[in-house]
Coordinates of C-alpha atoms in Angstrom, one line a residue:
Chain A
X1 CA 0.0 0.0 0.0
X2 CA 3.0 2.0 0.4
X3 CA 2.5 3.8 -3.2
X4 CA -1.2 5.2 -2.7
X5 CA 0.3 6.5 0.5
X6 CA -1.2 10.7 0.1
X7 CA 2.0 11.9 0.6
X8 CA 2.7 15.5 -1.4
X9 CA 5.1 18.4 -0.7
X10 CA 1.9 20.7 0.0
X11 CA 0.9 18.0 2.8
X12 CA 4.4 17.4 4.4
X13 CA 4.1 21.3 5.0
X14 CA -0.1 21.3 6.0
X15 CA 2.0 19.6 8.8
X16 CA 5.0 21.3 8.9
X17 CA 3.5 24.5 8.9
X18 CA 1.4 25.0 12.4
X19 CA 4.1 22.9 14.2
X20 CA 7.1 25.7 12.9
X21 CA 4.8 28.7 14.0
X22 CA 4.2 27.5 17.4
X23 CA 7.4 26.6 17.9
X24 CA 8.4 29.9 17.0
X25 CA 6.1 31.5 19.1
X26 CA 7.0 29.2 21.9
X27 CA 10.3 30.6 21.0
X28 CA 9.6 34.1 21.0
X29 CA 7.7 33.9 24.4
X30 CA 10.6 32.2 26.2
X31 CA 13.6 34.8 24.8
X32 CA 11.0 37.6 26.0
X33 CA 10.9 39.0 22.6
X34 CA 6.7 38.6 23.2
X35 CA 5.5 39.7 26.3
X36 CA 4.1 36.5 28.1
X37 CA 1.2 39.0 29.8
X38 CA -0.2 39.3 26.2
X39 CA 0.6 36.3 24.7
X40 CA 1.4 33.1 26.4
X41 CA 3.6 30.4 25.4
X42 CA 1.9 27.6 23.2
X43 CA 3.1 24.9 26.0
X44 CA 1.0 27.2 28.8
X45 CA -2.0 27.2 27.0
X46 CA -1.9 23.4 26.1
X47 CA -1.1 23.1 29.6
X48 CA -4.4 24.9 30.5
X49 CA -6.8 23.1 28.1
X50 CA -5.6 19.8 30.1
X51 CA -6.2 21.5 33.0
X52 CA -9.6 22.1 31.5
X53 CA -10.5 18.6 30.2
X54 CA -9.0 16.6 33.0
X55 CA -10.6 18.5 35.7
X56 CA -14.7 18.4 34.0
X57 CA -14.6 22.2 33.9
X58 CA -15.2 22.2 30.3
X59 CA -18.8 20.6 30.5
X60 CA -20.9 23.4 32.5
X61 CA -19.8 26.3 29.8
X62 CA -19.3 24.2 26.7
X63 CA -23.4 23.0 27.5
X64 CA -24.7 26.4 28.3
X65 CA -23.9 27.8 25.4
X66 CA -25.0 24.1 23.2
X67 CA -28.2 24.4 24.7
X68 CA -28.8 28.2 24.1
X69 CA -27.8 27.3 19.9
X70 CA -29.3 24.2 20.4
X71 CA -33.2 25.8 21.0
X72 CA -32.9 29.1 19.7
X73 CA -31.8 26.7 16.1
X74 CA -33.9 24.3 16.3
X75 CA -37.0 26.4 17.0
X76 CA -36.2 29.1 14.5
X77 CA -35.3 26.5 11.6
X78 CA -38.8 24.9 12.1
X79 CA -40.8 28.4 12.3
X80 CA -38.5 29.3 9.3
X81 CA -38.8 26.6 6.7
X82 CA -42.7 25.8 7.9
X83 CA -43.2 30.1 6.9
X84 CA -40.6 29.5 3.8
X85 CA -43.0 26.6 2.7
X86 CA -46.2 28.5 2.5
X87 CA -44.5 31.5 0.9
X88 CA -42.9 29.5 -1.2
X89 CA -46.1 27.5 -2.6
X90 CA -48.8 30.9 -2.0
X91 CA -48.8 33.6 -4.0
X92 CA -51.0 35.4 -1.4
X93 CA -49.0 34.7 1.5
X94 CA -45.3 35.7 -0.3
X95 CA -47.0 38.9 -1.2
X96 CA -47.9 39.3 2.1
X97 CA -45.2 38.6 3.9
X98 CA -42.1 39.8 1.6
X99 CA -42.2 43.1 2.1
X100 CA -41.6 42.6 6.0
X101 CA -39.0 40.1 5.6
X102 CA -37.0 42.8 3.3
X103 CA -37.5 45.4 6.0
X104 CA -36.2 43.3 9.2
X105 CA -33.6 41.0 6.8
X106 CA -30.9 43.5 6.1
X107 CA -30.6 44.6 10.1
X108 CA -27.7 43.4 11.9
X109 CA -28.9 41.2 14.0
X110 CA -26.5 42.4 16.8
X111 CA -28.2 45.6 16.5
X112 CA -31.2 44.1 18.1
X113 CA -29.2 43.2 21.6
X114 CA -29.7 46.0 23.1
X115 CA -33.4 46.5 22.5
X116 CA -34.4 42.9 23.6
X117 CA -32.0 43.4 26.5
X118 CA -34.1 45.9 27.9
X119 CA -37.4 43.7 27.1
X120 CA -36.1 40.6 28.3
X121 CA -33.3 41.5 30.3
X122 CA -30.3 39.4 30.2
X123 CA -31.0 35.7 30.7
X124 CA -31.8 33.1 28.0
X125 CA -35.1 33.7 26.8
X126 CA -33.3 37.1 25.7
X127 CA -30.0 35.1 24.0
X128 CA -32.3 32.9 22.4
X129 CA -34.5 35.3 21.0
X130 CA -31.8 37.0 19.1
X131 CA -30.1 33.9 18.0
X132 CA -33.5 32.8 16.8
X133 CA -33.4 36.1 14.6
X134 CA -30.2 35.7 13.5
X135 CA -31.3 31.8 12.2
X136 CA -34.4 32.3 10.5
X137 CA -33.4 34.7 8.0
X138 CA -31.2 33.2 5.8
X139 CA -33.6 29.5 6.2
X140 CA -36.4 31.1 5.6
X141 CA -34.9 33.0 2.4
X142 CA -33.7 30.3 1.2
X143 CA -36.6 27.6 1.8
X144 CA -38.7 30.0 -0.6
X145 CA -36.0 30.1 -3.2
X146 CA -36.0 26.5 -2.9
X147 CA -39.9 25.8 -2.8
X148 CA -40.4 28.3 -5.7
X149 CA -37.5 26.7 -7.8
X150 CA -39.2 23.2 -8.0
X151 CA -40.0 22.2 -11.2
X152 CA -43.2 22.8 -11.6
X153 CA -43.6 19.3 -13.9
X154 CA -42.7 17.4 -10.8
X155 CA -46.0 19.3 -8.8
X156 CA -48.2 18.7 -11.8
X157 CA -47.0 14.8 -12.2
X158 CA -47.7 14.4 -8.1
X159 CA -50.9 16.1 -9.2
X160 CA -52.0 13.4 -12.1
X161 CA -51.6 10.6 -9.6
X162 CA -53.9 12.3 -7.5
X163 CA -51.8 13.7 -4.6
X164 CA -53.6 15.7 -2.2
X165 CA -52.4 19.2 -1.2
X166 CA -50.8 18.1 1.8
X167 CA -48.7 15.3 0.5
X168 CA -47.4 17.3 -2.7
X169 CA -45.7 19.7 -0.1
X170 CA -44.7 16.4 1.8
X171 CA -43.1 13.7 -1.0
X172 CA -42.7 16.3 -3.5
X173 CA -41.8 19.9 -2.6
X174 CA -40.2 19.5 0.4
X175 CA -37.4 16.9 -1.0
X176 CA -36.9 18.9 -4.0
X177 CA -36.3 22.1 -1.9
X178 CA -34.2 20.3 0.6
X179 CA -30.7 21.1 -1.2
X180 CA -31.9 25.2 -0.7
X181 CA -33.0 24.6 2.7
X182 CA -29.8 22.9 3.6
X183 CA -27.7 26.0 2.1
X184 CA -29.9 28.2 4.8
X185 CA -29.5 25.7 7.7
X186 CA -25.4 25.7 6.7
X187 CA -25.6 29.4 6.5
X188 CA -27.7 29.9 9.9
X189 CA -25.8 27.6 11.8
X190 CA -22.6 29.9 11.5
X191 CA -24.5 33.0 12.4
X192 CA -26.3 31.4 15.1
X193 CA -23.3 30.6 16.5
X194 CA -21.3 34.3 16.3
X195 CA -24.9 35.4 17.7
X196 CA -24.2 33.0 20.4
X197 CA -21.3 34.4 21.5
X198 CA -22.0 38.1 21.0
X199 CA -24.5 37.4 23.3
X200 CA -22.8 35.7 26.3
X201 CA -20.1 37.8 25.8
X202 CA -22.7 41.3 26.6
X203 CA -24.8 39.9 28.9
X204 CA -23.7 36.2 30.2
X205 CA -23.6 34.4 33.1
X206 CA -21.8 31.7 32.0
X207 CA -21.2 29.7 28.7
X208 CA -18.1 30.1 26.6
X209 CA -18.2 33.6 25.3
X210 CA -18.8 35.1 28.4
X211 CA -15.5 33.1 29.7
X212 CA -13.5 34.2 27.3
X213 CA -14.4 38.4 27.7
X214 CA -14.3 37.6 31.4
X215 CA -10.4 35.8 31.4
X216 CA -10.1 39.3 29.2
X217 CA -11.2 41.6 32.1
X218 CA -9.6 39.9 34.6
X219 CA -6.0 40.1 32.5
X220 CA -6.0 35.4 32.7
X221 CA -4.5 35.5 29.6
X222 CA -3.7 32.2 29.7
X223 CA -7.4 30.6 30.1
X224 CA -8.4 33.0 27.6
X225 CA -6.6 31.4 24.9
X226 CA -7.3 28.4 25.8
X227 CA -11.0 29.0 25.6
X228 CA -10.4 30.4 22.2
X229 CA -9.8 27.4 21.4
X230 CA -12.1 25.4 22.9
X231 CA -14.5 28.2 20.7
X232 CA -13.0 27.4 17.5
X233 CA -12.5 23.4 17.8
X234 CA -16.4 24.1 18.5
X235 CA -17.0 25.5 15.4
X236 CA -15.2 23.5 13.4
X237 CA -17.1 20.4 14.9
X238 CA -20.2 21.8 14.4
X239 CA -19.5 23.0 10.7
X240 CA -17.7 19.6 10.4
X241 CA -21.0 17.3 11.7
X242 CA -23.0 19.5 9.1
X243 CA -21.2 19.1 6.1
X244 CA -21.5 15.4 7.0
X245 CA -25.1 15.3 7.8
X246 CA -25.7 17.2 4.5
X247 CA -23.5 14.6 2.4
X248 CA -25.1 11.9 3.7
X249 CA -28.7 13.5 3.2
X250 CA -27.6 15.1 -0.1
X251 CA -26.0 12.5 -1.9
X252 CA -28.4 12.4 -4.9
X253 CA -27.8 16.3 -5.5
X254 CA -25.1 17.8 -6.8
X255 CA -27.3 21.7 -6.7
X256 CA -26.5 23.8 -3.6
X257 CA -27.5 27.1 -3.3
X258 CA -28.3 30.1 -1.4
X259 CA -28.1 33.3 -0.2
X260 CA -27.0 34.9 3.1
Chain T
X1 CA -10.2 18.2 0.1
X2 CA -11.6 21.3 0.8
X3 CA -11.3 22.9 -2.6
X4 CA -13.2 20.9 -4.3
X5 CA -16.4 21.1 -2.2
X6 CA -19.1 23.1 -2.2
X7 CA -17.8 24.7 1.0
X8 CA -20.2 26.9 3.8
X9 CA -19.9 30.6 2.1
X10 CA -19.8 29.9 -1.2
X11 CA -22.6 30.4 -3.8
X12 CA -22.1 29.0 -7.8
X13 CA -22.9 31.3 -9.6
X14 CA -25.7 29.9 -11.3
X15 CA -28.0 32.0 -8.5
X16 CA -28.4 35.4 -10.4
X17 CA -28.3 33.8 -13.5
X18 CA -31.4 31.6 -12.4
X19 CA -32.8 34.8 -10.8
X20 CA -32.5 36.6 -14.1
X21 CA -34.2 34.4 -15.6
X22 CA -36.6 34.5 -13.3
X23 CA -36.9 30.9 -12.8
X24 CA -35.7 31.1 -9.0
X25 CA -37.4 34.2 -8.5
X26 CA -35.4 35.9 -5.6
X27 CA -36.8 37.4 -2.8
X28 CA -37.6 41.1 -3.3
X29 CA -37.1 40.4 -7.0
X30 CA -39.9 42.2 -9.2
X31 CA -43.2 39.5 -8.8
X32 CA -45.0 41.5 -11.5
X33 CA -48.3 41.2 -9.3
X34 CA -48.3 43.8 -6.4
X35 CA -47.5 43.8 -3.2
X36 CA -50.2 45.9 -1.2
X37 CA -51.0 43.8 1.1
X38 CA -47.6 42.8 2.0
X39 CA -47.1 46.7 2.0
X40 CA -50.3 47.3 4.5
X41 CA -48.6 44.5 6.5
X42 CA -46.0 46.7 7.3
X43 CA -47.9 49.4 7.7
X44 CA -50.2 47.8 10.2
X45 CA -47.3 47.0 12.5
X46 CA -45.9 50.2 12.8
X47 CA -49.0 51.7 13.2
X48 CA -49.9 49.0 16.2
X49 CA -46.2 49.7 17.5
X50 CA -47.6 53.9 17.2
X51 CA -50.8 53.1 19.1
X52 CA -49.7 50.8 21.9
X53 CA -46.7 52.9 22.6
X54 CA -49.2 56.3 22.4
X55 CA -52.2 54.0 24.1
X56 CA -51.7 50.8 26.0
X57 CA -47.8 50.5 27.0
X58 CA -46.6 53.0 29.4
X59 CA -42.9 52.2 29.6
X60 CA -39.7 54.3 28.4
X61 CA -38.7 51.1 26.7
X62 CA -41.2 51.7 24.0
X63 CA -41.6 54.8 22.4
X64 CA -43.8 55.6 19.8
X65 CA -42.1 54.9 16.4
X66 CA -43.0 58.4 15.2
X67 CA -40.6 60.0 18.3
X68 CA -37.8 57.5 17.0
X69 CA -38.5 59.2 13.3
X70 CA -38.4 62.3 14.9
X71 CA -35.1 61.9 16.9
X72 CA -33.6 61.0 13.2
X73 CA -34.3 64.7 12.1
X74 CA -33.5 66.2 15.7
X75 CA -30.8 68.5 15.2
X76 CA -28.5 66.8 18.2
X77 CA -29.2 63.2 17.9
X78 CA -28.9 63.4 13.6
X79 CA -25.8 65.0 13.8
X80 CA -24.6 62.9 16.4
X81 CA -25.7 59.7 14.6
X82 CA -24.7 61.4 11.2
X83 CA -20.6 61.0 12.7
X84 CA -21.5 57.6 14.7
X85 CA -22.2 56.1 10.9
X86 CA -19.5 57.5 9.4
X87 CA -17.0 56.5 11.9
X88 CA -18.2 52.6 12.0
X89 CA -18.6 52.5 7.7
X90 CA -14.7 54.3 7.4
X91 CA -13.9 51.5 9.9
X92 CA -15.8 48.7 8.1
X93 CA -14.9 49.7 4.5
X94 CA -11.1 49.9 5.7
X95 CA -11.4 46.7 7.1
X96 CA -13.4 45.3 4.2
X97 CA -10.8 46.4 1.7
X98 CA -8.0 44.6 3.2
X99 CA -9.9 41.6 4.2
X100 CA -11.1 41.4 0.8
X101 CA -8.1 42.7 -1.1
X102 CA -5.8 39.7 0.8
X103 CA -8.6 37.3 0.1
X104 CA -8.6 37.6 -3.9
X105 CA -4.9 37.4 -3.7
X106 CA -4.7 34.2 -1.2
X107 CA -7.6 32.6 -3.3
X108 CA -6.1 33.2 -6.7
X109 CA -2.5 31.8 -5.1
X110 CA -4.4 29.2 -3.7
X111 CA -6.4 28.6 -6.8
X112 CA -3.0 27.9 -9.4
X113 CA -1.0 26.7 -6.6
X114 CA -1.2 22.8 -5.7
X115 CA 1.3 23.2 -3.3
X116 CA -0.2 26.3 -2.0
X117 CA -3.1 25.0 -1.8
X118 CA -2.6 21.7 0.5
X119 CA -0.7 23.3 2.6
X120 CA -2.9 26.1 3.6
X121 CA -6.0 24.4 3.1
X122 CA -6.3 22.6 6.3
X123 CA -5.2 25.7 8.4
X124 CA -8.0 27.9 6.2
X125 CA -10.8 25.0 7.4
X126 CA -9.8 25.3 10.8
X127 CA -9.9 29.2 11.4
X128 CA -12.9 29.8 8.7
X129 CA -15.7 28.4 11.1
X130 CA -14.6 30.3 14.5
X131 CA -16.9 32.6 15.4
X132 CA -15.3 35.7 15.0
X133 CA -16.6 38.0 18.3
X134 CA -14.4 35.2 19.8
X135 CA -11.1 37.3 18.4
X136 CA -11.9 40.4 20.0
X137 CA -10.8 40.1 23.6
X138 CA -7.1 38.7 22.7
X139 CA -7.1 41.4 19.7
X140 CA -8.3 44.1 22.9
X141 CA -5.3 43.2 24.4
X142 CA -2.8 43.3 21.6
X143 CA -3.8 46.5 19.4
X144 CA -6.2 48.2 22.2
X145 CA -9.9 49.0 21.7
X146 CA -9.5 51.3 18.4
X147 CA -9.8 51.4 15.0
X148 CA -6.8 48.7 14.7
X149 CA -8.7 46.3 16.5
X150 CA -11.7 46.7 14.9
X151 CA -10.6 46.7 11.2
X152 CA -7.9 43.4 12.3
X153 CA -12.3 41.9 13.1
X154 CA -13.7 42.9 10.5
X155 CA -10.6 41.9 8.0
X156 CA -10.8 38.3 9.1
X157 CA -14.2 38.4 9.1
X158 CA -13.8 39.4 5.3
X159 CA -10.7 37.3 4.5
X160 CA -12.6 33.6 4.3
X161 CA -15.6 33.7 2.3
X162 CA -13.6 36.0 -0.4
X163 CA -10.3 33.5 -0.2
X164 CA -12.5 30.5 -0.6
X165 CA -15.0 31.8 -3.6
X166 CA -11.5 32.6 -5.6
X167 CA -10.0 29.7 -4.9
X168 CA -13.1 27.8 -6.5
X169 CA -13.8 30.7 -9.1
X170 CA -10.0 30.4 -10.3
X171 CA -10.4 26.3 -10.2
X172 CA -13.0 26.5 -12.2
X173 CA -11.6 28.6 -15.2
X174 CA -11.8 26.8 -18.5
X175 CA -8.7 25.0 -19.4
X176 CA -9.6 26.3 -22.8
X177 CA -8.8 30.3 -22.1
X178 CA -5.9 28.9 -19.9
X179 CA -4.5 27.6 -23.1
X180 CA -5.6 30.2 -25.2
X181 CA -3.6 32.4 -23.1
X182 CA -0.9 30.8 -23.4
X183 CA -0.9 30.0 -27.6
X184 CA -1.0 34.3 -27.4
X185 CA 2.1 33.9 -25.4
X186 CA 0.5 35.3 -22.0
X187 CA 3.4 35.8 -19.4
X188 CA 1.9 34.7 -16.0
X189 CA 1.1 37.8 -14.6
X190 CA -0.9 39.0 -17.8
X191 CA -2.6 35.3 -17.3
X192 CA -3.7 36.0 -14.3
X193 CA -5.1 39.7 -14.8
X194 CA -6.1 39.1 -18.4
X195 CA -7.5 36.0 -18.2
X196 CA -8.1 34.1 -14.3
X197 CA -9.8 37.2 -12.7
X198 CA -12.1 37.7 -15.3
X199 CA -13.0 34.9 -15.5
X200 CA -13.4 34.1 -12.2
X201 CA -15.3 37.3 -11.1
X202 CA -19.0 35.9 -10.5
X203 CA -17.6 33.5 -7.5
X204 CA -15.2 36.6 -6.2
X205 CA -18.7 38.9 -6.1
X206 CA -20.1 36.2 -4.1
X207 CA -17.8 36.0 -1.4
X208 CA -17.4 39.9 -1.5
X209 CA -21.4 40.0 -1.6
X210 CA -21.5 37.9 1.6
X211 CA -18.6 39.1 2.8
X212 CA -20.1 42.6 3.0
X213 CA -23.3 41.7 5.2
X214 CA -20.8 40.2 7.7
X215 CA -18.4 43.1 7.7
X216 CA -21.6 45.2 8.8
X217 CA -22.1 42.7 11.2
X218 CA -18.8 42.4 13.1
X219 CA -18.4 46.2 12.7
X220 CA -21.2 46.2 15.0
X221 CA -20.0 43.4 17.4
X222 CA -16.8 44.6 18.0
X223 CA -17.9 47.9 18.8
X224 CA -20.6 46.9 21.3
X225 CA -18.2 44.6 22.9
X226 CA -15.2 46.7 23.1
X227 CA -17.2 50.4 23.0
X228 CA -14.8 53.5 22.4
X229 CA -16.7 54.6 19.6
X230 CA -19.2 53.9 16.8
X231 CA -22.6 52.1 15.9
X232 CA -22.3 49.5 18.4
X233 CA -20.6 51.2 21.1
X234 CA -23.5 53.9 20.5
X235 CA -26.5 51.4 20.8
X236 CA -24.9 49.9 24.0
X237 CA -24.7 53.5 25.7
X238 CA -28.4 54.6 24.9
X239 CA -29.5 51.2 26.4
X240 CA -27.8 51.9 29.5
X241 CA -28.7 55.5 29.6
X242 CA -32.5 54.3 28.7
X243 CA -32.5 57.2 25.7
X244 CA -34.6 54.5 24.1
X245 CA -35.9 56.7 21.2
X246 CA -32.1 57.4 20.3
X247 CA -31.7 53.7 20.3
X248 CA -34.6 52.7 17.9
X249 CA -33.2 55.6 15.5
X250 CA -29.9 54.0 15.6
X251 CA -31.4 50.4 14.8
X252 CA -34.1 51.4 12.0
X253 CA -30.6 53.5 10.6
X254 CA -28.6 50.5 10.6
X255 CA -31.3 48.4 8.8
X256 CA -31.3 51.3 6.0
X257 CA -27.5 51.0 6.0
X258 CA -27.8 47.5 5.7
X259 CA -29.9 47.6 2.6
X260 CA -28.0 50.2 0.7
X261 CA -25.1 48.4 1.3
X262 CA -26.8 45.1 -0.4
X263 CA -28.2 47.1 -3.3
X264 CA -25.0 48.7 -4.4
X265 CA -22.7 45.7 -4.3
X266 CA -25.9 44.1 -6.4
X267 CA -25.9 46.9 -8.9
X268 CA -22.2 46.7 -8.9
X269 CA -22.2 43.0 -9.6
X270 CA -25.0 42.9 -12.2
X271 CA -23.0 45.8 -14.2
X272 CA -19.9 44.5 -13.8
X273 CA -20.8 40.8 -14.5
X274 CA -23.3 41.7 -17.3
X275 CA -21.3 39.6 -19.9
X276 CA -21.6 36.1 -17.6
X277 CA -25.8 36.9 -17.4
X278 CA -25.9 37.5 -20.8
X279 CA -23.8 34.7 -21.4
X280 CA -26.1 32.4 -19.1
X281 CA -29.1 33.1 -21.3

């Protein structure tokens, strides 16, 4: 097997390449040439995520701010792609509802922080509302690109064999748009996430983003970093388990599409 | 790999063309029937937000949406929003021209460069999907709470979805013009301005389309979470100091920001791409 081994240049150094910069940096921090109040040494940081791991204090943050994604997605995705379905398929309701959705859409959802904050103060029914926001948008959008992209042959062929309403949207719509609404999900899931964090990081109690502002404040450099990136390796696992879910759902398209 | 993938920001470019063509009709897109009721819709809230703010709710949380109009046109607050904007767009567009100008550059490197490209590849997946706001509390310690810091955001907020689009836009060039280019004896550089970016344009306006709406974004978020100045840092004081009609100005301002911002990189896109619609036809 020794020839089909993937071995390139370009890999060697995919490898090479992070190793050489924290060593350098490792470096730099050690000779003093960095100052280790700013930025700590590779080692101490490593040193800190063990600490981390090995003694459970990763689980309370790391679920607080899961669960907060976790319902504020979930709920929003439903509400969006159920609303993208019936604009999507109703003239009368797209016409009704557009014009709102291009108002609110193009707002920062950040923006809305500070106004819910003083509705709903600062606990979780406030983070999840704005994550929520943040989420629908770009599923909603795109589930009604999706719905109103289906070929129309496919709805008229359900219709010869005597599908009712109901059903069409079920076996026939709802597959077809399923590449678009995918796209939104993908697209949602990202902002959901930076919403997330925005949020614990202005008004949390706890959960990852608030951690990380908080080592900031109180100058633990050290734990900060090393939250960073426990925050990242989130993100990529997340983006990582999507991608994943959406090839194996996926496999018989080829089309993805969207819009932010 | 990655490359090759439909990856998380990137849109083929058969979505305007379809749009155009008005077999995906996208949102906002002329339907051709109108759109009163949607219209009324609209109307109908803002009146109910008028009348239970005038009527029903008596709380300095809500004020009427006519006194957040108002504060718009209010000599102090306009002026003093008038600055607020232009000090968080300066920022965003500085940081949005860097972001996107090392993007193009990394992504066409990437695109023609196998070695480039494995090797960078893997580090590009793992710092695309961090959540940005995360960046701002080391970057507070290293550059300080100003405009450094804040364009540093906004530029890696900028830097992925631009970088990956041109990576896949210069991928997917023809092999055809490639060699055409080089039967007119094209020296590299004349290949790639001539002949890659060109052709490659509808996937670089989608990154910088996307990449715009997230710039506006993290404008926002590192302001509110580092304050000193701007949009952000703006909203966050007039919540604290309960000004809420200030507040509401800000927000409606920022959605009208928001849109303009969206309608010229569209206009932009649709004149500068109108060979690849027309070609799509």
């Amino acid at each position: 097997m020794l020839h089909r081994l993937p071995v390139s240049p370009g890999r060697i150094a995919a490898v090479l390449l992070p190793v050489l910069l924290l060593l350098a940096l490792e470096q730099a921090v050690d000779s003093g040439a960095v100052r280790r109040a700013l930025i700590p040494a590779p080692s101490d940081v490593w040193g800190e995520l063990v600490y981390i791991l090995q003694g459970g204090h990763l689980w309370a943050p790391l679920g607080k701010t899961l669960y907060l994604l976790a319902v504020a997605y979930g709920c929003a995705s439903v509400l969006a792609i159920g609303l993208g379905l019936l604009m999507g398929r109703s003239r009368a309701v797209y016409n009704l509802f557009e014009p709102l959705v291009e108002v609110i859409r193009p707002l920062p959802k950040p923006a809305l922080l500070p106004p819910l904050i003083l509705f709903l103060g600062i606990g979780d029914t406030m983070k999840m509302t704005v994550v929520g926001l943040a989420v629908f948008f770009p599923v909603l959008i795109n589930t009604v690109q999706g719905v109103r992209g289906v070929d129309p042959v496919l709805v008229e062929t359900a219709r010869t064999f005597g599908y009712s309403g109901g059903r069409i949207v079920s076996r026939v719509v709802l597959p077809a748009a399923l590449p678009f609404i995918f796209t939104g999900l993908r697209i949602a899931l990202g902002l959901g996430l930076i919403l997330v964090v925005v949020a614990e990081m202005l008004a949390g109690t706890g959960g990852i983003g608030f951690l990380i502002v908080d080592m900031q404040r109180t100058f633990q450099v050290t734990s900060m970093y090393a939250w960073l990136v426990i925050l990242a390796v989130l993100g990529f696992l997340l983006n990582l388990g999507f991608e994943r879910l959406e090839a194996r759902l996926m496999f018989w398209s080829r089309q993805s599409e969207g819009r932010a | 790999m990655v490359m090759q993938s439909t990856s998380d920001d990137t849109l083929p470019p058969t979505r305007p063309a379809d749009a155009a063509r008005g077999r995906v009709p996208a949102l906002g897109a002329r339907v051709g029937q109108s759109r009163w009721t949607g219209l009324l819709l609209v109307l109908a809230l803002l009146g109910l937000w008028e009348l239970s703010a005038r009527f029903w709710v008596d709380s300095a949380n809500w004020p009427p949406f006519s006194r957040v109009v108002m504060a718009l046109f209010e000599e102090g607050t306009g002026r003093e929003l008038f600055f607020v904007f232009a000090a968080s767009l300066r920022l965003m567009l500085t940081g949005f021209v860097i972001g996107a100008g090392l993007g193009i550059a990394l992504g066409v490197a990437i695109g023609l460069n196998r070695f480039l490209r494995e090797m960078l590849s893997p580090m590009v997946e793992l710092l695309r999907p961090l959540p940005v706001p995360g960046l701002v509390p080391p970057l507070i310690l290293l550059l300080g709470i100003d405009a450094a810091m804040k364009g540093t955001v906004v530029a890696f907020a900028v830097l992925f979805p631009v970088l990956i689009n041109t990576a896949q836009g210069v991928r997917a060039v023809e092999p055809t013009l490639l060699d055409t280019a080089r039967t007119f004896r094209h020296g590299r550089a004349r290949s790639i301005l001539a002949v890659i970016l060109p052709a490659s344009l509808p996937y670089i306006f989608s990154g910088l389309r996307i990449s715009l709406a997230l710039a506006l974004i993290v404008t926002v978020v590192a302001e509110m979470i580092a304050g000193g100045t701007g949009i952000g840092y703006y909203l966050m004081t007039m919540q604290y100091a309960m000004r809420s009609a200030e507040m509401y100005a800000a927000v409606v301002l920022l959605a009208v920001t928001g849109y303009a911002l969206n309608f010229i990189i569209v206009s932009v896109e649709r004149r500068v791409l109108r060979w690849y619609f027309a070609q799509q036809d």
